[in-house]
Amino acid sequence: MDNKNYQQLTRTFLRLSRFSHLSAIASWDMFAMMPPGGSRARGEALAELSVLEHQIITDPTVAQWIDAAGQEDLDEIERANLREMTRLHHQASLLPESLVEAKSLAGSRCEHAWRSQRPANDWQGFSQNLKEVVKYSREEARLRAEAKGCTPYDALLDVFEPDMTSAQLDVLFADVKSWLPDLLNKAVAKQSQRQLVAPVGPFPTSVQRELGLETMALLGFDFNGGRLDISAHPFCGGVPEDVRITTRYDENELLSALFGVIHETGHARYEQNLPRNWPGQPIALARSTAIHESQSLFFEMQLGRSQGFLKQLIPAVKRHFGDQGAFEEANFMAWNQQVKPGFIRVDADEVSYPAHVILRYEIERALINGDIDVDDIPALWNEKMQAWLGLSTDGNYRNGCMQDIHWTDGGFGYFPSYTLGAMYAAQLFSAASQALPDLNAHIAQGDLTALFDWLRQNIWQHGSRYTTAQLITQATGEPLSSRYFREHLESRYLSLPR
Amino acid sequence: MDNKNYQQLTRTFLRLSRFSHLSAIASWDMFAMMPPGGSRARGEALAELSVLEHQIITDPTVAQWIDAAGQEDLDEIERANLREMTRLHHQASLLPESLVEAKSLAGSRCEHAWRSQRPANDWQGFSQNLKEVVKYSREEARLRAEAKGCTPYDALLDVFEPDMTSAQLDVLFADVKSWLPDLLNKAVAKQSQRQLVAPVGPFPTSVQRELGLETMALLGFDFNGGRLDISAHPFCGGVPEDVRITTRYDENELLSALFGVIHETGHARYEQNLPRNWPGQPIALARSTAIHESQSLFFEMQLGRSQGFLKQLIPAVKRHFGDQGAFEEANFMAWNQQVKPGFIRVDADEVSYPAHVILRYEIERALINGDIDVDDIPALWNEKMQAWLGLSTDGNYRNGCMQDIHWTDGGFGYFPSYTLGAMYAAQLFSAASQALPDLNAHIAQGDLTALFDWLRQNIWQHGSRYTTAQLITQATGEPLSSRYFREHLESRYLSLPR
């Protein structure tokens, strides 16, 4: 079979995947291992590699191979792979090398300075760096938007979430906005009537780590191909063959690190179970950021905070930290399903979480489209936090717009993925419940095999073979709907305890 | 000043240094962090990067720039840098890309398999992989030897130790062979008359680690630009801005990890104090592997096992592990200056160490020159171990020729550096003692400032500015001599206690 152009492309993408491997490990190291003095050299090394990767993927020969491969005799898998290669090539080709490098360096600088600026509540200092990042992100958005014929923000959104538009998002989020405030108020009111016993610490880091590792094992994490470490901002990194998840420990707080680990384990299992028969090919990569978040939230929220799974956790928690009132079944369940609006997104419960995301989406869209500037962010943030969650962030930058590193590297367009992920997760769990009889009973018995098999067959094994819409329709019988997310929240937070 | 060709070269080497940075961190990770399942992908990623680096440095344009830069108006520093660039370019240009990649992959495979083959004493399995490695190393040696007009082994030696030849080595090692067996016997006999109290364990890993970190601080390690971790085979890796040293712990044995840490700290301080004003340039790199080993052995043997330094260690050891008879001063000194011929090179005392090195040198030279084959190694090893140290390794591959990973990645030509390093270390310590009045008294008081300043001024700050011969002659007033090493061993092991 003559598909020599396609073969040239597969060799090029295999080579690129090897460079991505090194970039992924060096980035993980930067957050989990690197001493401060290594920062500048590491930033320069990673920027140099990103320039190289950009050169390889935008080489004019790649464009020629893509054109010619389109005429070759390819099977369905190869066509899907060619579609993904084309997308990545076009995405990269829109940006000049100088912009790629400048954006990478500005991002490293902004993130590094943030580490000390956040504790100092130094918005003045931070905003100077952020303006640089926004300048390059706007330039990127402008170039992408011109080529695609859409708004600048939609052009960035498409990088993370192919085919998603802000028009679609506005419909989905308008629906959420129509019912979430009421649901949130009712859940808070309902929970206000009960008296909960708080777990009493301290909870030594080393013991928390042991419990985390045990829970990862229960959730099927493959330790032959991955690790658990510590970083200030938890994440899932590395490569499918060697997945690195991180968490952070607070010795006075038991559950934040544990559920962080469960969340990252969801990301990790997706990565560890991506298809291995197309090494280094784009078709073997995770489908999108929203599908990735759907897996972490499936683990953390749908499965992890379900009655059955929480019941499974209790003996392990007692084994590590001794028996105490807080670990009594009804209390432990209620403690882990609390709704408590707060400042920090990553600590938010699943009912108030969408408020954080929609707030951030509305601000970043306006910022990238040029409707507001960096200096306008704190006031807007405060206004929206007041309106959604009744909290003031006036002058409190560190717990407001400086709370995480998401914008420091110019990752505008990523945020909606979190709530899209929550919606996908609810829709997938609903479909799995239909397909698997007695799913909740199995979970309560610690038997997760059928559930993970279902995820493997419906999501993990497909990589990027299908579009997101195809993948979800095949798995659940219908396109994305916010209905399942609403039903899930109502059932868990407003109905009588089951 | 018109030196645009030289400027092109500095940009190219800066770029190369950034790729080396990523390779160094990914290699450290491979040994210190990576789970087994990541091995194949990592090996492929590192091989891909080594091919890229090879392409960049062997690009014909680099040769043109080198030729043209030779005619440009360069100062002394730039000339020295150009000399080092030229050396690296020529070394790389002699090897085809396919050989670089094949050798890198064969090395990764052989090292990875060794991890399980060594415990299983599986010489049959190991030798199959080693034959592959030797095949590529011989091919490399042949290509280098043809270009240089020397024997194959000398051509490899020159890569690690520029300007060193086996003719010079034979003279130095013949001298060592003429006095070492007698010195070894006398030292063993002298020590056999005393009764030593062994430290009583267990020594928990976490406490050993604390003692190691404290000792690193005492030795001036900069923790803002480095870390201490664990690996099966201790090493010093990373980059000058971020030096990664490793050790391994045995809870029944206190001193092996501690002196391993002291050894690696010597390597680390050399790296951390290399010149920073020529970023990414070859002139800013460590001079050679023997000079590197001279720094680690200076720290471990000359300084670390001196009476004064051992006395300094005692309070710290007692603070971490409590008081016991073994930590009484005379006993602790004697315990740390024991001469005990054994199988394992990395555990060897400094008197029997040269026997391990010369044995390995003679075998690897014969192997690379084609006088013997891989299958001949075990018998030769046994014969030489019997002759030198009176120990049989017949059938005991795991403690014989499979004891470490040095040959698995084709690093033939490296071994002599250890004993050259011991000689350089003794010669440097002797010169420092001449230059610094009351050096031993200062060491005994824990005041190491003057000694480290002397090393910084005479070795560290020069990077590769001078040739090895120039560097040593400037620092010590004469070229390399084995005399100081002999005097050091005689003084420490045969004279009356000082």
mmCIF file of C-alpha atoms in Angstrom, chain B residues 172-482:
data_model
loop_
_atom_site.group_PDB
_atom_site.id
_atom_site.type_symbol
_atom_site.label_atom_id
_atom_site.label_comp_id
_atom_site.label_asym_id
_atom_site.label_seq_id
_atom_site.Cartn_x
_atom_site.Cartn_y
_atom_site.Cartn_z
ATOM 1 C CA LEU B 172 51.641 5.653 36.180
ATOM 2 C CA PHE B 173 49.962 2.308 36.853
ATOM 3 C CA ALA B 174 53.255 0.368 36.638
ATOM 4 C CA ASP B 175 54.516 2.600 39.421
ATOM 5 C CA VAL B 176 51.383 1.925 41.494
ATOM 6 C CA LYS B 177 51.709 -1.800 40.841
ATOM 7 C CA SER B 178 55.309 -1.672 42.065
ATOM 8 C CA TRP B 179 54.417 -0.470 45.570
ATOM 9 C CA LEU B 180 50.711 -1.009 46.157
ATOM 10 C CA PRO B 181 50.634 -4.782 46.905
ATOM 11 C CA ASP B 182 53.277 -4.376 49.577
ATOM 12 C CA LEU B 183 51.589 -1.285 51.028
ATOM 13 C CA LEU B 184 48.250 -3.094 51.056
ATOM 14 C CA ASN B 185 49.683 -6.115 52.869
ATOM 15 C CA LYS B 186 51.449 -3.982 55.430
ATOM 16 C CA ALA B 187 48.356 -1.891 56.112
ATOM 17 C CA VAL B 188 46.205 -4.991 56.567
ATOM 18 C CA ALA B 189 48.803 -6.549 58.848
ATOM 19 C CA LYS B 190 49.156 -3.373 60.889
ATOM 20 C CA GLN B 191 45.414 -3.055 61.326
ATOM 21 C CA SER B 192 44.944 -6.727 62.185
ATOM 22 C CA GLN B 193 46.521 -6.119 65.585
ATOM 23 C CA ARG B 194 43.801 -3.811 66.818
ATOM 24 C CA GLN B 195 40.308 -4.517 68.109
ATOM 25 C CA LEU B 196 37.596 -2.245 66.715
ATOM 26 C CA VAL B 197 34.084 -1.737 67.984
ATOM 27 C CA ALA B 198 31.515 -1.724 65.198
ATOM 28 C CA PRO B 199 28.701 0.852 65.230
ATOM 29 C CA VAL B 200 25.468 -0.831 66.278
ATOM 30 C CA GLY B 201 22.386 -0.202 64.153
ATOM 31 C CA PRO B 202 19.766 0.013 62.961
ATOM 32 C CA PHE B 203 20.346 3.445 61.468
ATOM 33 C CA PRO B 204 16.983 4.626 60.094
ATOM 34 C CA THR B 205 17.137 5.987 56.554
ATOM 35 C CA SER B 206 15.445 9.252 57.499
ATOM 36 C CA VAL B 207 18.052 9.946 60.205
ATOM 37 C CA GLN B 208 20.921 9.016 57.887
ATOM 38 C CA ARG B 209 19.452 11.435 55.373
ATOM 39 C CA GLU B 210 19.375 14.218 57.983
ATOM 40 C CA LEU B 211 23.021 13.568 58.867
ATOM 41 C CA GLY B 212 23.897 13.592 55.161
ATOM 42 C CA LEU B 213 22.142 16.923 54.581
ATOM 43 C CA GLU B 214 23.897 18.435 57.594
ATOM 44 C CA THR B 215 27.265 17.217 56.346
ATOM 45 C CA MET B 216 26.543 18.637 52.874
ATOM 46 C CA ALA B 217 25.822 21.997 54.511
ATOM 47 C CA LEU B 218 29.099 21.783 56.443
ATOM 48 C CA LEU B 219 30.834 21.135 53.119
ATOM 49 C CA GLY B 220 29.249 24.193 51.526
ATOM 50 C CA PHE B 221 26.681 22.528 49.235
ATOM 51 C CA ASP B 222 24.260 25.180 47.919
ATOM 52 C CA PHE B 223 20.734 23.837 48.490
ATOM 53 C CA ASN B 224 19.244 26.705 46.523
ATOM 54 C CA GLY B 225 20.794 25.035 43.496
ATOM 55 C CA GLY B 226 20.688 21.330 44.223
ATOM 56 C CA ARG B 227 19.123 18.283 45.930
ATOM 57 C CA LEU B 228 19.958 14.983 47.617
ATOM 58 C CA ASP B 229 17.970 11.885 46.567
ATOM 59 C CA ILE B 230 18.223 8.107 46.429
ATOM 60 C CA SER B 231 19.350 5.843 43.583
ATOM 61 C CA ALA B 232 20.665 2.297 43.304
ATOM 62 C CA HIS B 233 23.959 3.574 41.883
ATOM 63 C CA PRO B 234 24.980 6.875 43.543
ATOM 64 C CA PHE B 235 25.962 9.706 41.221
ATOM 65 C CA CYS B 236 26.142 13.449 40.735
ATOM 66 C CA GLY B 237 23.957 14.721 37.898
ATOM 67 C CA GLY B 238 21.843 17.667 36.836
ATOM 68 C CA VAL B 239 23.293 20.986 35.684
ATOM 69 C CA PRO B 240 25.521 23.559 37.424
ATOM 70 C CA GLU B 241 22.489 25.679 38.359
ATOM 71 C CA ASP B 242 20.690 22.617 39.759
ATOM 72 C CA VAL B 243 23.003 19.818 40.882
ATOM 73 C CA ARG B 244 21.401 16.489 41.777
ATOM 74 C CA ILE B 245 23.368 14.110 43.963
ATOM 75 C CA THR B 246 22.154 10.690 45.060
ATOM 76 C CA THR B 247 23.087 8.063 47.596
ATOM 77 C CA ARG B 248 21.690 4.754 48.848
ATOM 78 C CA TYR B 249 20.983 3.740 52.419
ATOM 79 C CA ASP B 250 21.552 0.504 54.304
ATOM 80 C CA GLU B 251 19.840 0.653 57.683
ATOM 81 C CA ASN B 252 22.473 -1.695 59.135
ATOM 82 C CA GLU B 253 25.404 0.367 57.966
ATOM 83 C CA LEU B 254 26.082 3.946 58.965
ATOM 84 C CA LEU B 255 29.124 5.106 57.088
ATOM 85 C CA SER B 256 28.721 3.944 53.532
ATOM 86 C CA ALA B 257 25.898 6.384 52.711
ATOM 87 C CA LEU B 258 27.556 9.208 54.644
ATOM 88 C CA PHE B 259 30.872 8.945 52.832
ATOM 89 C CA GLY B 260 29.000 8.457 49.567
ATOM 90 C CA VAL B 261 27.308 11.795 50.216
ATOM 91 C CA ILE B 262 30.653 13.428 51.005
ATOM 92 C CA HIS B 263 32.075 12.030 47.753
ATOM 93 C CA GLU B 264 29.177 13.309 45.631
ATOM 94 C CA THR B 265 29.302 16.672 47.416
ATOM 95 C CA GLY B 266 32.844 17.058 46.072
ATOM 96 C CA HIS B 267 31.518 16.571 42.539
ATOM 97 C CA ALA B 268 28.639 18.913 43.320
ATOM 98 C CA ARG B 269 30.728 21.789 44.628
ATOM 99 C CA TYR B 270 32.883 21.625 41.488
ATOM 100 C CA GLU B 271 29.729 21.906 39.346
ATOM 101 C CA GLN B 272 28.157 24.599 41.526
ATOM 102 C CA ASN B 273 31.289 26.720 41.351
ATOM 103 C CA LEU B 274 32.045 26.436 37.660
ATOM 104 C CA PRO B 275 32.254 29.853 35.983
ATOM 105 C CA ARG B 276 28.852 31.446 35.286
ATOM 106 C CA ASN B 277 29.983 34.279 33.050
ATOM 107 C CA TRP B 278 30.076 32.227 29.859
ATOM 108 C CA PRO B 279 26.588 30.675 29.862
ATOM 109 C CA GLY B 280 26.236 27.504 27.854
ATOM 110 C CA GLN B 281 29.826 27.607 26.589
ATOM 111 C CA PRO B 282 32.181 24.589 26.613
ATOM 112 C CA ILE B 283 34.809 26.628 28.460
ATOM 113 C CA ALA B 284 32.407 26.782 31.417
ATOM 114 C CA LEU B 285 32.233 22.972 31.712
ATOM 115 C CA ALA B 286 34.240 20.787 34.083
ATOM 116 C CA ARG B 287 37.713 20.069 32.756
ATOM 117 C CA SER B 288 37.648 16.264 32.575
ATOM 118 C CA THR B 289 36.358 13.167 34.318
ATOM 119 C CA ALA B 290 39.642 12.678 36.221
ATOM 120 C CA ILE B 291 39.565 16.261 37.502
ATOM 121 C CA HIS B 292 35.939 15.675 38.487
ATOM 122 C CA GLU B 293 36.907 12.522 40.377
ATOM 123 C CA SER B 294 39.791 14.426 41.956
ATOM 124 C CA GLN B 295 37.263 16.764 43.557
ATOM 125 C CA SER B 296 35.038 13.979 44.888
ATOM 126 C CA LEU B 297 38.054 12.083 46.220
ATOM 127 C CA PHE B 298 39.511 15.263 47.652
ATOM 128 C CA PHE B 299 36.292 15.590 49.648
ATOM 129 C CA GLU B 300 35.865 11.916 50.512
ATOM 130 C CA MET B 301 39.431 10.753 51.083
ATOM 131 C CA GLN B 302 41.824 13.669 51.526
ATOM 132 C CA LEU B 303 39.471 15.805 53.606
ATOM 133 C CA GLY B 304 36.652 13.465 54.678
ATOM 134 C CA ARG B 305 38.727 10.667 56.212
ATOM 135 C CA SER B 306 41.367 12.960 57.695
ATOM 136 C CA GLN B 307 41.751 12.901 61.464
ATOM 137 C CA GLY B 308 40.558 16.488 61.767
ATOM 138 C CA PHE B 309 37.408 16.067 59.744
ATOM 139 C CA LEU B 310 36.472 12.744 61.354
ATOM 140 C CA LYS B 311 36.765 14.464 64.720
ATOM 141 C CA GLN B 312 34.327 17.105 63.454
ATOM 142 C CA LEU B 313 31.857 14.404 62.409
ATOM 143 C CA ILE B 314 31.651 12.694 65.790
ATOM 144 C CA PRO B 315 29.357 15.188 67.584
ATOM 145 C CA ALA B 316 26.938 15.160 64.620
ATOM 146 C CA VAL B 317 26.922 11.360 64.501
ATOM 147 C CA LYS B 318 26.236 11.193 68.240
ATOM 148 C CA ARG B 319 23.490 13.796 67.978
ATOM 149 C CA HIS B 320 21.674 11.682 65.396
ATOM 150 C CA PHE B 321 22.345 8.172 66.628
ATOM 151 C CA GLY B 322 23.139 8.534 70.324
ATOM 152 C CA ASP B 323 26.391 7.782 72.072
ATOM 153 C CA GLN B 324 27.978 4.352 71.739
ATOM 154 C CA GLY B 325 31.435 2.821 72.036
ATOM 155 C CA ALA B 326 32.005 2.883 68.301
ATOM 156 C CA PHE B 327 31.840 6.683 68.312
ATOM 157 C CA GLU B 328 34.667 7.031 70.841
ATOM 158 C CA GLU B 329 37.312 9.112 69.055
ATOM 159 C CA ALA B 330 40.154 6.645 68.506
ATOM 160 C CA ASN B 331 37.746 3.901 67.487
ATOM 161 C CA PHE B 332 35.788 6.144 65.105
ATOM 162 C CA MET B 333 39.002 7.285 63.400
ATOM 163 C CA ALA B 334 40.289 3.753 63.010
ATOM 164 C CA TRP B 335 36.910 2.465 61.841
ATOM 165 C CA ASN B 336 36.849 5.024 59.034
ATOM 166 C CA GLN B 337 40.384 4.306 57.932
ATOM 167 C CA GLN B 338 40.066 0.544 57.660
ATOM 168 C CA VAL B 339 41.773 -1.314 54.836
ATOM 169 C CA LYS B 340 39.670 -4.318 53.892
ATOM 170 C CA PRO B 341 40.023 -5.785 50.423
ATOM 171 C CA GLY B 342 36.595 -6.753 49.097
ATOM 172 C CA PHE B 343 34.642 -7.505 45.949
ATOM 173 C CA ILE B 344 32.858 -4.212 45.424
ATOM 174 C CA ARG B 345 34.722 -1.254 43.973
ATOM 175 C CA VAL B 346 32.394 1.457 45.227
ATOM 176 C CA ASP B 347 32.707 0.114 48.777
ATOM 177 C CA ALA B 348 36.493 -0.222 48.573
ATOM 178 C CA ASP B 349 38.895 1.637 50.851
ATOM 179 C CA GLU B 350 41.338 3.964 49.156
ATOM 180 C CA VAL B 351 44.254 1.522 49.413
ATOM 181 C CA SER B 352 42.599 -1.353 47.599
ATOM 182 C CA TYR B 353 40.617 0.917 45.225
ATOM 183 C CA PRO B 354 43.401 1.222 42.615
ATOM 184 C CA ALA B 355 43.428 -2.577 42.305
ATOM 185 C CA HIS B 356 39.779 -2.471 41.161
ATOM 186 C CA VAL B 357 40.534 0.291 38.689
ATOM 187 C CA ILE B 358 43.666 -1.193 37.171
ATOM 188 C CA LEU B 359 41.918 -4.566 36.829
ATOM 189 C CA ARG B 360 39.041 -2.916 35.006
ATOM 190 C CA TYR B 361 41.365 -0.799 32.878
ATOM 191 C CA GLU B 362 43.338 -3.810 31.707
ATOM 192 C CA ILE B 363 40.182 -5.738 30.861
ATOM 193 C CA GLU B 364 38.403 -2.904 29.052
ATOM 194 C CA ARG B 365 41.500 -1.983 27.085
ATOM 195 C CA ALA B 366 41.887 -5.574 25.867
ATOM 196 C CA LEU B 367 38.151 -5.726 25.106
ATOM 197 C CA ILE B 368 38.068 -2.547 23.056
ATOM 198 C CA ASN B 369 41.346 -3.319 21.277
ATOM 199 C CA GLY B 370 39.863 -6.700 20.289
ATOM 200 C CA ASP B 371 42.342 -8.836 22.240
ATOM 201 C CA ILE B 372 39.558 -10.504 24.239
ATOM 202 C CA ASP B 373 35.791 -10.910 23.916
ATOM 203 C CA VAL B 374 32.898 -10.419 26.308
ATOM 204 C CA ASP B 375 32.861 -14.146 27.088
ATOM 205 C CA ASP B 376 36.445 -13.913 28.365
ATOM 206 C CA ILE B 377 35.629 -11.284 30.997
ATOM 207 C CA PRO B 378 34.571 -13.471 33.975
ATOM 208 C CA ALA B 379 37.678 -15.672 33.896
ATOM 209 C CA LEU B 380 40.015 -12.707 33.528
ATOM 210 C CA TRP B 381 38.212 -10.875 36.306
ATOM 211 C CA ASN B 382 38.583 -13.828 38.620
ATOM 212 C CA GLU B 383 42.257 -14.238 37.778
ATOM 213 C CA LYS B 384 43.055 -10.584 38.442
ATOM 214 C CA MET B 385 40.983 -10.417 41.645
ATOM 215 C CA GLN B 386 42.821 -13.483 42.921
ATOM 216 C CA ALA B 387 46.192 -11.966 42.059
ATOM 217 C CA TRP B 388 45.520 -8.496 43.468
ATOM 218 C CA LEU B 389 43.199 -9.055 46.393
ATOM 219 C CA GLY B 390 43.194 -12.821 46.928
ATOM 220 C CA LEU B 391 39.449 -13.076 46.249
ATOM 221 C CA SER B 392 37.676 -15.542 43.971
ATOM 222 C CA THR B 393 34.776 -14.357 41.812
ATOM 223 C CA ASP B 394 34.370 -17.715 40.119
ATOM 224 C CA GLY B 395 30.658 -17.974 39.258
ATOM 225 C CA ASN B 396 29.993 -14.922 41.446
ATOM 226 C CA TYR B 397 29.154 -12.551 38.594
ATOM 227 C CA ARG B 398 26.977 -10.257 40.644
ATOM 228 C CA ASN B 399 29.928 -9.276 42.823
ATOM 229 C CA GLY B 400 32.352 -9.546 39.951
ATOM 230 C CA CYS B 401 31.967 -8.122 36.489
ATOM 231 C CA MET B 402 28.245 -7.380 36.939
ATOM 232 C CA GLN B 403 28.695 -5.282 40.075
ATOM 233 C CA ASP B 404 28.015 -1.887 38.576
ATOM 234 C CA ILE B 405 26.550 -0.112 35.556
ATOM 235 C CA HIS B 406 29.738 1.407 34.211
ATOM 236 C CA TRP B 407 30.056 -0.737 31.132
ATOM 237 C CA THR B 408 26.325 -0.977 30.392
ATOM 238 C CA ASP B 409 26.199 2.376 28.638
ATOM 239 C CA GLY B 410 29.462 1.887 26.781
ATOM 240 C CA GLY B 411 31.467 4.217 28.988
ATOM 241 C CA PHE B 412 34.738 2.415 28.175
ATOM 242 C CA GLY B 413 37.723 4.651 28.831
ATOM 243 C CA TYR B 414 36.211 6.191 31.958
ATOM 244 C CA PHE B 415 37.669 3.838 34.555
ATOM 245 C CA PRO B 416 41.240 5.130 34.743
ATOM 246 C CA SER B 417 39.749 8.514 35.786
ATOM 247 C CA TYR B 418 39.124 7.153 39.266
ATOM 248 C CA THR B 419 42.743 6.434 40.037
ATOM 249 C CA LEU B 420 43.973 9.451 38.109
ATOM 250 C CA GLY B 421 41.493 11.391 40.256
ATOM 251 C CA ALA B 422 42.958 9.894 43.438
ATOM 252 C CA MET B 423 46.423 10.944 42.301
ATOM 253 C CA TYR B 424 45.316 14.469 41.394
ATOM 254 C CA ALA B 425 43.473 14.732 44.728
ATOM 255 C CA ALA B 426 46.591 13.786 46.710
ATOM 256 C CA GLN B 427 48.749 16.189 44.706
ATOM 257 C CA LEU B 428 46.214 19.015 45.165
ATOM 258 C CA PHE B 429 45.852 18.401 48.891
ATOM 259 C CA SER B 430 49.625 18.459 49.266
ATOM 260 C CA ALA B 431 49.784 21.781 47.388
ATOM 261 C CA ALA B 432 46.931 23.225 49.456
ATOM 262 C CA SER B 433 48.749 22.184 52.638
ATOM 263 C CA GLN B 434 51.839 24.052 51.431
ATOM 264 C CA ALA B 435 49.819 27.136 50.571
ATOM 265 C CA LEU B 436 47.619 27.229 53.661
ATOM 266 C CA PRO B 437 49.407 27.367 57.003
ATOM 267 C CA ASP B 438 47.854 25.197 59.727
ATOM 268 C CA LEU B 439 45.455 23.567 57.287
ATOM 269 C CA ASN B 440 44.995 20.458 59.414
ATOM 270 C CA ALA B 441 44.326 22.526 62.507
ATOM 271 C CA HIS B 442 41.690 24.529 60.649
ATOM 272 C CA ILE B 443 40.030 21.346 59.434
ATOM 273 C CA ALA B 444 39.965 19.982 62.979
ATOM 274 C CA GLN B 445 38.197 23.191 64.053
ATOM 275 C CA GLY B 446 35.630 22.842 61.263
ATOM 276 C CA ASP B 447 36.964 25.910 59.452
ATOM 277 C CA LEU B 448 37.016 24.885 55.801
ATOM 278 C CA THR B 449 36.724 28.317 54.216
ATOM 279 C CA ALA B 450 40.355 28.723 53.218
ATOM 280 C CA LEU B 451 40.512 25.210 51.777
ATOM 281 C CA PHE B 452 37.404 25.725 49.630
ATOM 282 C CA ASP B 453 38.663 29.131 48.518
ATOM 283 C CA TRP B 454 41.886 27.478 47.434
ATOM 284 C CA LEU B 455 39.955 24.888 45.395
ATOM 285 C CA ARG B 456 37.744 27.591 43.902
ATOM 286 C CA GLN B 457 40.718 29.676 42.855
ATOM 287 C CA ASN B 458 42.865 26.836 41.597
ATOM 288 C CA ILE B 459 40.341 24.438 40.054
ATOM 289 C CA TRP B 460 36.638 25.287 40.124
ATOM 290 C CA GLN B 461 36.589 28.789 38.645
ATOM 291 C CA HIS B 462 38.623 27.807 35.611
ATOM 292 C CA GLY B 463 36.171 25.367 34.057
ATOM 293 C CA SER B 464 37.847 24.199 30.842
ATOM 294 C CA ARG B 465 39.883 27.346 30.312
ATOM 295 C CA TYR B 466 43.190 25.456 30.596
ATOM 296 C CA THR B 467 44.215 21.976 29.552
ATOM 297 C CA THR B 468 44.380 19.435 32.355
ATOM 298 C CA ALA B 469 48.179 19.557 32.369
ATOM 299 C CA GLN B 470 48.174 23.377 32.569
ATOM 300 C CA LEU B 471 45.549 23.403 35.291
ATOM 301 C CA ILE B 472 47.440 20.967 37.498
ATOM 302 C CA THR B 473 50.824 22.532 36.888
ATOM 303 C CA GLN B 474 49.457 25.982 37.769
ATOM 304 C CA ALA B 475 47.754 24.650 40.890
ATOM 305 C CA THR B 476 50.563 22.446 42.198
ATOM 306 C CA GLY B 477 53.757 23.633 40.499
ATOM 307 C CA GLU B 478 54.341 20.384 38.609
ATOM 308 C CA PRO B 479 52.653 17.896 36.253
ATOM 309 C CA LEU B 480 50.772 14.850 37.480
ATOM 310 C CA SER B 481 52.853 12.532 39.623
ATOM 311 C CA SER B 482 51.846 9.362 41.473
#
